[in-house]
Every structure is written in C-alpha cells, then in structure tokens.
Amino acid sequence: MKMNTLTLAVVLGLGSTSVIANTDVAELEQRINELEARLVKTEQVTEEANDQASSFEFHGYARAGLLINDNLNGATGTGPYMTAAGAIGAPIGRLGVEDDNYVEANLIHNRYLDDGSSARFHIMLADSVETNNEWTAEESQLNVRQVYSELANLRAFSDSEALSNATFWAGKRFDRANYDIHFLDSDIVFLSGTGAGVYDAQLSDDWKANFSIYGRDFGNIDSSSTDIENYIATMNNWVGNWQFMLSGMTASDNKELTQGSADKGFHALLAYHADSFYGAGEGFAKSGVLFGDGLGAELKGIGSNGLLTEDAQAVRVFTYGVTRFAENWRAAPSFMAEYSQDRFEKNDEFAWASVNLRLAQEFTENFEMVYEGSYQYMDLDNATDKASGSFYKATIAPTLKLSTSKGFFDRPELRFAVSYVDWSEDLNDYAVSLDTDAATMGDGGEVLFALQMETWF
Amino acid sequence: MKMNTLTLAVVLGLGSTSVIANTDVAELEQRINELEARLVKTEQVTEEANDQASSFEFHGYARAGLLINDNLNGATGTGPYMTAAGAIGAPIGRLGVEDDNYVEANLIHNRYLDDGSSARFHIMLADSVETNNEWTAEESQLNVRQVYSELANLRAFSDSEALSNATFWAGKRFDRANYDIHFLDSDIVFLSGTGAGVYDAQLSDDWKANFSIYGRDFGNIDSSSTDIENYIATMNNWVGNWQFMLSGMTASDNKELTQGSADKGFHALLAYHADSFYGAGEGFAKSGVLFGDGLGAELKGIGSNGLLTEDAQAVRVFTYGVTRFAENWRAAPSFMAEYSQDRFEKNDEFAWASVNLRLAQEFTENFEMVYEGSYQYMDLDNATDKASGSFYKATIAPTLKLSTSKGFFDRPELRFAVSYVDWSEDLNDYAVSLDTDAATMGDGGEVLFALQMETWF
Amino acid sequence: MKMNTLTLAVVLGLGSTSVIANTDVAELEQRINELEARLVKTEQVTEEANDQASSFEFHGYARAGLLINDNLNGATGTGPYMTAAGAIGAPIGRLGVEDDNYVEANLIHNRYLDDGSSARFHIMLADSVETNNEWTAEESQLNVRQVYSELANLRAFSDSEALSNATFWAGKRFDRANYDIHFLDSDIVFLSGTGAGVYDAQLSDDWKANFSIYGRDFGNIDSSSTDIENYIATMNNWVGNWQFMLSGMTASDNKELTQGSADKGFHALLAYHADSFYGAGEGFAKSGVLFGDGLGAELKGIGSNGLLTEDAQAVRVFTYGVTRFAENWRAAPSFMAEYSQDRFEKNDEFAWASVNLRLAQEFTENFEMVYEGSYQYMDLDNATDKASGSFYKATIAPTLKLSTSKGFFDRPELRFAVSYVDWSEDLNDYAVSLDTDAATMGDGGEVLFALQMETWF
C-alpha cells in the first residue's frame, strides 16, 4: 500500500507534470498557429516587396569634377582623345585628364513569368557638359542613348537546343557584347544603333553566337535632308576563350551624299579572353586584332562613319590585362595600335600606337595611390600635311574608395590627380581634318590638377 | 507486487518518457521564442522594404526600331498620321509604319497614411527622335510632359458621400480619363494641360463625375510674345456604361493673335463602353460621337488649337472593339470618321473616314502572326484647293511576346513587319495647310520593312 | 488490486495522455521545422528585397499650376523675384505668384558595406518651363543640376576622432549645408558647383566643420571662348547652435573678361539656429548676417557672379521662424535686408528690405486657409538712374493637404490662391541693369489667380 501510495503519488506527480506539459503543448501549438499565420502574411508581403523591388533596376556611370591648368583656370581640349591621332580614335590614358561632367542613368523594368521567361525594358539617359555650374540648360546634352526591350528564355523555344537560353531584342541599344579598355576609355568595338537581334544562340556545345542587324544614320537627320542609313549585319561568336566577330554593312546612296565615300563595308574581330594575366598571374587579359574595309574601316564604332572612302582599310591590334603583383600593388598595362590608309582621302596614311600602364598601391582599405604613365606614337599623313611624334603623360592620383582590395573596378572613386602632359613640337597645331577650324593639340608642356569622382553601379 | 513493480516500471517508463517530452517541449518553446523574435524582425524589415518599394513606381511606354523603304533606305514621312487628312487628325493603322524612337518614362512617388489617405506625385519624361544613332543630343526632344500631385481618400471628406472616394489633383497632366484606339494611335479625347480638378465625385449611386480646369497656351511662349491662354472647364460623367463629357473654353485675346480665330469653344462627347464585343462575343467595344464648335472643334486635343475659326464645327464618330473569334485568332476592328467645316478658313470643308482591322493568329505562347488592313477615304477642301481619294495599307508582322494568350495588349512585342502602302494619285502633293512648305504625302506605292519593339508597363 | 487496477488505469490513462502529448510534440516539432525553413527563406528574400529597395531612392521637388491675371490671361513676369530689386536677389513672399512648372527629380544609388561604410551616388534632373502645354520640347530646360558621389564612415578612418564620421564627396552638387527661407524662395547661401570636400569633420567635442573647394564658370563655356573659372574654398563651422562660414575665392583672368571686374573675393556668414521660436514658443528660428567683398559680394550664390567689381561690398541680415500660436493657427514671419555698393559700377548703391508673414488656419486635417502678406522697400541707384519705393502683396489660399497638423512643411499641397500685388509708381519701368532690354516691373495693381500644386519628398 505504501508502495501503491507511492506509486500513486508518483503517478499523480507525473500526472500533474503531464498536465502542465499538455498545457504547455497547447500553448505552444497556439503560438505556432499564430506564427504560421504571421509568416503566411509576411511571406506574401515579402514576395510583393521583392516583386516590386526586382521589377525596377537603376544603374549608372558617371564622372564629374574639376580640371585645373597651371594658370589656375579650367583646362580645355584635354581628355583621352586629346592628341592629333585622337580624331581617328587613338586614346591615351584617361586618369587625370578628363574634364567633362558625364553621366549615364539606366532605368530598367523587368517582368518575370512563372514559366521562367522574362522581359526586360531598358532606357539610358546620358549627358555630358563641361561647365562647372549647376544650371546647365543651355549647355545640356541630355539625351536618350538607349531604348530597347529583350525577351529571354521563351517557353516556345524550350525544346530548341539553339534558342532555349536565347535572348531576343529590338530597339536602340549598345550591343551587349561590347567591351572596353577602361584605362584608355576605348571600347574594343562599340557596336550600337537601332535594330534587332538574338543573343546566346547555342550553335553547338562549345559554340555560342549572337546575330544582329543595326541601322545607323549618316549626316543630319531631318525631314528636309537626305536620309542615308547604314545597315550592319553582325555575327559574333564565342568558342571557348576565343571570340570571332564578322560584320558586313551597306549604305545605299552614301556615294551620292559625299563623293568618293564607300557604300559598303566589312569588319572583323578576332580576340582571346584569357582567364589569367597572360598566364603569369591572377587577373585576366584580353588580346585581339581588328580589320576593316570601306565603311568597316572605322574599327571601334562599327559602321558609324559615312566619310570613309571605298578603298579605306584599317587594322588594329590591342592587348590589356589586369593583375595583382604584390600584397598591395596592382597593375593594368594596355596596348593599342592602328594602321589605316585611304581613310578619308586617296593616299592618306595614319599610324599610331598607344601604351599605358596604370598602377595602384594600396595603403589602407580605403586609400590608395594610383599612378599612370601613358605614351603614344603617331605618324599622320592626311594626304595634304604630315606630322609625326610622341605624346607623354604621367599622373599620380591619391584615391579614396570603399574597398581597395576589390581592385581596379571597384567604384566610386574620389581622387585628386596631378598630371604632366607633353608632346613633340612637330605635332603642335596639326589636325587630321582638313577643315580650317579643326581643333588641334596646341602647345604641350602643361600641368593639370584634378578633383574628380568616378562611379558605376 | 509484480503488478506494482510493473506499474512502477510503467510509471517510471512513462515518467521517463514524460521527462523526455518535457525536455522536448522546453526545447520547442525555446525554438518558438527564437522564431518569434526572428519573425518580429523580419516583419519589420519586410514592412520597411515594402514601404520603400511601394513608395516608388516606374511606368513607361516605348517604341523603337528600324523602318526601311524599298530602296534600302530610311523611310520618311510615314506614321499613323501620314495621309493628307492626318494633318487634321485622321489616323490610319499604325502597325509597321512608325519610324520614331519614342519613349515615355513615368517616375511616381506614393505616400500612404495609416488613415487610408494617400498622395501621389507623377512626372513623365518623354522623347521622340527619328535618328537611329545613339547619341541624340542634337535631335533630342526630351521634355517633361507631366508633373502633378494627387490627394486621395482624404479623411476630412470621409463623411461626404460625394467626395469620400474622390481624388484631387493639380499640376500638368494628361487627364486620367483619356482613352485611345491603340491600333490607330489615336486618343478619343486627349485632354491635357496645366490645371486642377477632382476625380470620382459620386453624384448619386449610379453617377460618377470628374470636374477639371485646364489651361493651355497658344503660340510660342516667351517673355516677349503675347501670352494667350485657353482655359477649359470640363465635366466628365459616367452613368453605367455611358460616358457623357462636356467642355467649355475661353481664350481672351485669341482673336487678336490670329484674325478670325475663335476666342471660345464648346466640346461634347457621348460614348458607350460595352463589356462585350458588340454583344457578339467576349472582349469589349467602345463607341461614341463627338461634337465641337469654335475652339472646341479640335475634337481630340480639346482646346489645343488656337487657329480654329469662330464658325468652326466638327463632328466625329468612332467605334472599336477587341475579341477572340477562334481558339487562336483575335480581331480588333476600328472605325473613325469626321466631318468639319469653316475650320481654318471660311468655307473650308473636310471629311474623312478610317477603317482598320488588326488580326492576330497565335502559333505558340510566344509567337503570333499579326495582320493589319487599313483604309482611309478623304475629301479635303481647304477653300483654295481640293483633293479626294483613298489610302490603303496592308501589313503582316511575325511577332514575339511573352504570352500571346494574354491578347492584344500584352507587351513587350518584338516584331518584323512588311507593309504595302498606296493611295489615289489625286492625293499626291496635296496639303491641308496653305503654307508653301507644308508636308505632303508625295507619291504612293511603297513597301516598308520594319524591325521594332513596342512596350508598356 | 482495485487500487492497483486504478493505479494502472490512472497510469494507462496518463500514459495514453502522454502518448497523445508526444504525438502532439512531434507534430509541433515538425511544424516548427517547417516554420524555421520557411522563415530562413523569407528572411533571405526579405533581405534581398530590402537591399534592392534601399539601394535606390527617389526624391523630388515640384511646383506646377496655372497663374491667371485679371484679364483672364496668363500672368507674366511674376514670381518671388518680380520686383526691380529681385535682379539683385531681393525676394518677396512666393505664395500665389509663381507661374513656372518647375521640377527636380533626384535619383540616388546607395551601396552599404558590412563594415558600416557606405557610398551614395546622386543625380538631379531639373526643368523649368512657363508653358501650360504638355509637349515642351521647344521650351525644355531639362538639365542635370547635380551629379556627385559620397563616401561615408570609411573603415580606414575609424580611429580618427576627426574623420571617423566624416563624409567625403566629389562631383557637381548643391552644398549639403545650404538652407533656405522657404516662404521667400531664397536660400541663405546657395553654395554650388563642381568640386570636392569633406563633411562632418569633428574638430573638437563641440565643433564640427565642413571643408570644400568648388569651381564655377563665368561666361559661356565652349571650346572657342575664354574659360574663366572661379575657385571657392570654404570652411563651414558649427559650434552648438552657432554657424560660422568663411569662403575665399579666386578667378584668374576675370579682369580681362570684363573690365573692372574683381578677380577675387571674400564671403562670411554668421548664423544662430534656435531650437525654439525666438525663445517664445515651439518651433524654430534662424537668424544671421552675411558679408561679402569683391567676387564674394553676391551673398546668396557664393562666387556665382563674375560681373562684380573689385570694390563691391555687400552686407545682408536675415531672420525667420516658424511657430504654432493657437490650437489651429501657425505663423512664419521672415525678414531679409541687404545693402551693397560699387556692385556692378563704381558708386552704384542698392538697399532693400523684405518682410513676409505667412499664416495658416487649420480647419480640418486636410483643409487649411493660408494667408500671406509681403512687403518690400527698395532704394536702388545703378549709378545712372535711381528709384525707390515699396512693393506690397496680399494672398489668400484655400489649401488641401494630407495632414495640416504636420505644419508648414508637409507636402503635397494643392491650393487655389488669390493675390493682390501693387507697388510705388516710382518703380514702374525701373531696372537695375543698364541693358536696354532689361526686364522691368511694369505697372502695378494686379489681381492674380492661381491653381497650383507644390510637393517635395
């Protein structure tokens, strides 16, 4: 009995414990119910917020700042295309010589369907002014540079090996596959205009290709003038690290607009995109050669120049890379050179080569010293006048940024820069253009001071 | 005893189980506590994200692409208002003839109060250029077309039957109640300008009305010129499916700006918004009649034309509908016709009628063939010259989109289009305007090729 | 045995209860597991949505509406700077006299690092047109007024007392520390231009300072004209409620651009920012004095005017405050006065004083009557002609807003306003400028009607 009583006591004790546990469990169940209800609501609101947030994207590029010459006045005529050869696309290192306040603002609308297909609408507003003042209505260049739509991963093509991951587009745009040598402010090719095309057609396991048709206009476009359009058909291929791009173009009646001008053209690019710094370290390197004929002889801005002659020919080579070569040092060498003949006139002949080295020395996570040396040789003969010689630039730029460890392409950067620029006397007052009011390099030997920001996102 | 031992064993067993359960419960309670804490935080972040996301909206409309004529050059002078009657607002079917790169970008800021009231700020940037090039600073038409604020569901009016759901606004805007025949690129009315008003005043159970005052300017507006303003007072009513809109307007001194011009006007619209395709199928249909007198005789752009005479009179009828008439076929017929007299000169007389049929044949969820046939008859007498005749257009357009099953108004669309346009010889070189440099239709019989995108969101 | 059976029964009963509880607990555990999994996902999505939402900000200011004169035409030449003294920066109360459709749209991109540092990119588009029409491409003033980047709370400076909370910036901007008397549409100082600087340097426990260099351009800036730049170095200090700002500036060669013009200048501001309405009630008050010499004699737009003479001197005082002086009444008095001499010509002499009182009488949460009385005395001698006299304005404005209880600075406001403006006859047709086509006040005695919205966010 004692035992039983004990048993009972234990049982009752346990029972009472169990009753408490049951109450606890019911309470917990109640709390879980509430949590579930709240989570359902939160998931819903989250999805809505996410949908709304992801339907819009804002991206941009901008540079702005002061550029002061050694007379304590605004520097004029400077920039990466400041040399006589700049008129035919020869860049020098950009650090510390850019004076424009330039901005690109991209507004993007995305639409996602549950089946995985999506649409993307993109507009880009851009502006470039030299004035330091803030009300720039008179100088404003504000304009819409891009307006296009894309359709991707369309369900109807899901069984097509070639098109299941393809992106279709139409409108006005910069080609998606353009890429540049940032340090020279020069695209390798800058294919752009109004048209349509398809990206990421999978032609075989290793072979991806883009196809596009772009139209461009020559001359001023208004209702009274002749409307000459240049149509460019492009095939851009990637096989492993190799890129091979072919473009043909035709511009009816362009011969009539300007005597001797070409009405068709051809353009080719062969490039290698290396995953390391020339096999010698971390980073990357890109190298290639471009060739153009007739309207295709404007090697960067494919099909953008209606003044090229039928016999125009140009060849360009480039290479650049980015690496880290010590704990706190980074380097980015670039090289670009071009030879062209019969470009604007029979027997004109232009040769130039640019070499540039940007170095960054990281002091802290937020501060680095950036150095740039730039050299350009040019030998220019516009069939009337000749000039040849060299351009030199050296720049040192203390720079603030969020994260120096993230390398050359982390932005924004706030920088102070001092540059010395000079060139051969032979180049003073020479211009490629035969226009009497064509801009020339003037005299060299100048120190430039810059206070600048540059960003992209 | 055995029993008791068993009992004890059972009890102890149960007890030990219960102890485990208790530990479990405590653990679960701990996890629930943590979940609750995390959920509170997540709810907070979600609310913030949602508030931030919903405070901003991006909406737009755009079309862009290439339009190529049969000489492989850019088409000029085309578009929905390309006929001689287009100068007085007569549209033809737009598919495949639009050459402009046009964009509207709307940036909207919402502010919601806990009491249910809200404010909405809206600006619209718009641009329209013909050039296919991407740097359009010289041709840019970029401008602010709308800038206005709205206040809705104000607490102070919550007891007012008429105003409890009303929206008040002021600024520059397109009237909220404007609607169009998309296929003709023609609004039924396009009331716009700078002013103030109220939407959704509930005058009785079945009767909703909008009231507004809009100002518009005639002539060039600068500090040296006379500043003629036209003030338009509008009442726009909905009773069931019926819409009845009345507008009166006055422009002091307009007679002095242009001799013989009206200084007041009257405009009326009666329309029926049907929920089915003329009672004959799914879809919708809208039909109506417009009448205008004096400054009100510009029937679409109410009060926008200061050159109308005192005696000007115009009447317009329209109807259009959208339906699906087979598993994979859709149709959208439109009709619009106008008669006007004493419009710009005593005894001028203009009559035109446009009929348009757009068909879509869905092949897959992402691909459809779109067809459009368009016809316009016009009989034009500007009191100096007369011309009459017909315009014809036929277009076929293979089209990509996200979801053909969503019908005519799902965007973006990427399309290739081929059109043939022609017209009566009598219309060649005729212009409604008496200006010597007025644009004319030129000669007909042209094939147009288009690569285009169109989107809205 | 009975007892034992009972015991057993109890035990079994309890056992069965316990078994249910265990099942419950397992179920609950399962539900908690699911909740945790869902919450993990929701937290992730929420964080992404929040990151995306917080990376973008849209802010703006806008006013738009109709301004009608008593001849039922558009009012011209009105605005806060409509008086003869307005040409030298003398404002009158703005309520009911602004005719422009003005908009500022700010697009901001934020980037946050986990270490607490952040970057902020800011562009401002702005436009100002007078026309009431909606397609304003011809009149458009759309331009980029600001484009700059900021870096804040940089990790590398976290050990620096002075810079740990500092913000560094470069680009084109309105200085962050500018502030205005809203009711007069006049900044106290409007420092702006292109440059670089640092905000919130903590010089001691009580002393915060900003340092900046701004460049501005004088004259038209294009490649052919002389490029005169004015460089302004500023130190802006806060000690408690006191603000002390010193600016020096230099513009090489400005003497050559305009004969007799200054090529350097000095500017100082001393202000007190009170946390109450002059110690007499809730609200705030700001008072101060400004002095300028040479190029610094343009007291508001520091360094923005290249036409000032070497001997130019100006002194300005201001005070304004905002308070609530009854349950439903608010008041905002403002005073600003300036004396300047040798400003544009030797021996010119300008004195003016503006006083303004805005009152708001709240009727409901959404409706208030706003009253404004404005007076300006001016005594103007441009060294050729003299004029002196007074300007008067009285305005009454029924106003709708979301929350009248939130005071003078809650927006949007939708308002109707009636104003009467008049001035001394002596001021008719007087202009500070000696240009023959300089705008003058014309004749006074006019009633103005306004329908307007104003917002900021």
XYZ file of C-alpha atoms in Angstrom, chain A residues 1 4 7-8 11-12 14-15 18 22 25 28-29 32-33 35-36 39-40 42-43 46 49-50 53-54 56-58 61-62 64-68 71-76 101-103 105 107 125 127 129-140 142 364-366 400-403 406 410-412 414 451-453 455 457, chain C residues 3-4 7 10-11 14 17-18 21 24-25 28 31-32 35 38-39 42 45-46 48-49 52-53 56 102 107-109 111 113 117-119 121 123 125-128 141-145 147-151 154-157 168-172 174 190 192-196 213-217 220-221 227-229 231 252-253:
158
model
C 0.000 0.000 0.000
C 0.957 1.803 -4.000
C 3.068 4.641 -6.909
C 0.012 6.783 -6.869
C 1.736 8.655 -10.879
C -0.129 11.724 -9.719
C 3.847 12.551 -13.104
C 0.225 13.144 -13.986
C 1.976 15.733 -17.683
C -0.120 19.369 -22.004
C 1.953 21.991 -25.603
C 2.956 26.175 -27.926
C 0.518 24.935 -30.535
C 2.857 28.081 -33.633
C -0.553 28.717 -35.178
C 3.488 32.210 -36.072
C 2.247 30.366 -39.138
C 4.548 34.055 -41.560
C 1.993 33.499 -44.314
C 4.950 38.112 -44.111
C 5.784 35.753 -46.976
C 7.833 39.877 -48.814
C 8.011 43.769 -51.963
C 10.504 41.571 -53.745
C 11.838 45.799 -55.938
C 13.109 43.396 -58.597
C 12.976 48.022 -61.233
C 16.719 48.493 -61.552
C 18.768 51.661 -61.536
C 28.050 55.506 -64.822
C 29.300 58.979 -64.005
C 32.453 64.659 -62.613
C 34.967 67.073 -61.236
C 37.260 69.993 -61.617
C 40.175 70.069 -64.038
C 42.532 72.997 -63.465
C 47.395 79.076 -64.801
C 44.638 78.267 -62.286
C 41.983 78.183 -64.992
C 39.797 75.491 -66.487
C 41.702 73.076 -68.680
C 40.373 72.869 -72.229
C 30.796 66.001 -66.261
C 29.384 62.884 -67.839
C 26.515 60.750 -66.599
C 21.463 56.792 -65.948
C 16.218 52.808 -65.798
C 19.622 58.863 -70.314
C 24.519 63.914 -70.529
C 28.760 69.064 -70.141
C 31.995 70.915 -69.486
C 30.621 73.710 -67.331
C 31.137 73.553 -63.578
C 27.907 75.454 -62.972
C 24.819 73.608 -61.823
C 22.053 75.008 -64.030
C 23.170 73.618 -67.382
C 20.047 74.030 -69.517
C 21.980 75.966 -72.168
C 24.858 73.516 -72.435
C 22.750 70.408 -71.803
C 20.815 65.299 -72.111
C 44.573 51.057 -46.425
C 41.223 49.511 -47.249
C 40.060 52.981 -48.290
C 39.578 57.209 -51.752
C 37.256 54.243 -52.279
C 35.185 51.761 -50.269
C 37.442 48.806 -50.821
C 38.423 44.743 -54.579
C 35.509 48.967 -57.547
C 33.678 52.254 -57.567
C 33.031 55.037 -56.596
C 37.144 60.088 -55.226
C 39.427 66.805 -58.259
C 37.167 64.060 -59.510
C 34.729 61.322 -58.766
C 31.413 55.704 -60.301
C 26.886 50.515 -60.419
C -6.259 0.141 -6.117
C -3.648 -1.316 -8.323
C -3.342 2.843 -10.429
C -4.575 6.090 -13.998
C -1.178 5.193 -15.225
C -1.880 9.167 -18.073
C -2.415 11.198 -22.482
C 1.310 11.243 -22.551
C 1.224 14.683 -25.971
C 1.495 16.463 -30.458
C 5.028 17.393 -29.630
C 4.675 20.609 -33.306
C 5.654 22.373 -37.805
C 8.439 24.325 -36.152
C 8.377 27.298 -39.967
C 10.192 28.977 -44.393
C 11.462 31.759 -42.202
C 11.660 34.589 -46.087
C 14.110 37.150 -49.698
C 13.341 39.990 -47.309
C 17.344 40.856 -50.828
C 14.189 42.915 -51.280
C 17.355 46.213 -53.535
C 14.795 48.686 -52.217
C 17.584 53.167 -54.714
C 9.410 73.502 -62.017
C 17.833 59.520 -58.442
C 20.079 58.091 -55.753
C 22.050 54.863 -55.572
C 25.858 50.981 -51.522
C 29.222 47.540 -46.815
C 30.941 52.244 -44.601
C 28.759 53.371 -47.478
C 28.720 55.107 -50.824
C 25.593 58.447 -55.823
C 21.949 62.819 -59.781
C 17.416 66.290 -63.202
C 15.604 69.618 -63.222
C 13.339 71.513 -65.561
C 11.529 74.829 -65.563
C 15.192 73.471 -69.788
C 15.706 69.881 -68.688
C 19.242 69.526 -67.377
C 21.446 67.686 -64.892
C 21.979 70.026 -61.941
C 25.977 64.533 -60.207
C 28.204 63.517 -57.317
C 29.393 60.642 -55.151
C 29.885 60.441 -51.411
C 31.861 58.033 -49.230
C 35.283 54.806 -44.073
C 36.852 51.993 -42.078
C 40.366 53.326 -42.569
C 39.456 56.457 -40.610
C 33.884 62.718 -48.422
C 32.486 63.841 -51.748
C 33.427 64.918 -55.253
C 31.428 65.972 -58.318
C 28.807 68.607 -59.075
C 24.414 71.794 -54.152
C 23.389 78.680 -52.216
C 27.122 75.000 -55.521
C 29.323 73.981 -58.413
C 31.834 71.263 -59.171
C 34.479 70.223 -56.705
C 35.244 68.105 -53.693
C 36.530 73.520 -52.913
C 34.019 74.474 -55.577
C 34.679 75.616 -59.120
C 32.270 77.733 -61.140
C 32.444 79.125 -64.659
C 29.592 80.998 -71.815
C 31.613 77.825 -71.778
C 37.239 79.677 -69.936
C 37.229 81.690 -66.712
C 36.847 79.612 -63.598
C 37.577 78.580 -57.351
C 42.305 84.325 -62.688
C 41.852 86.479 -65.756
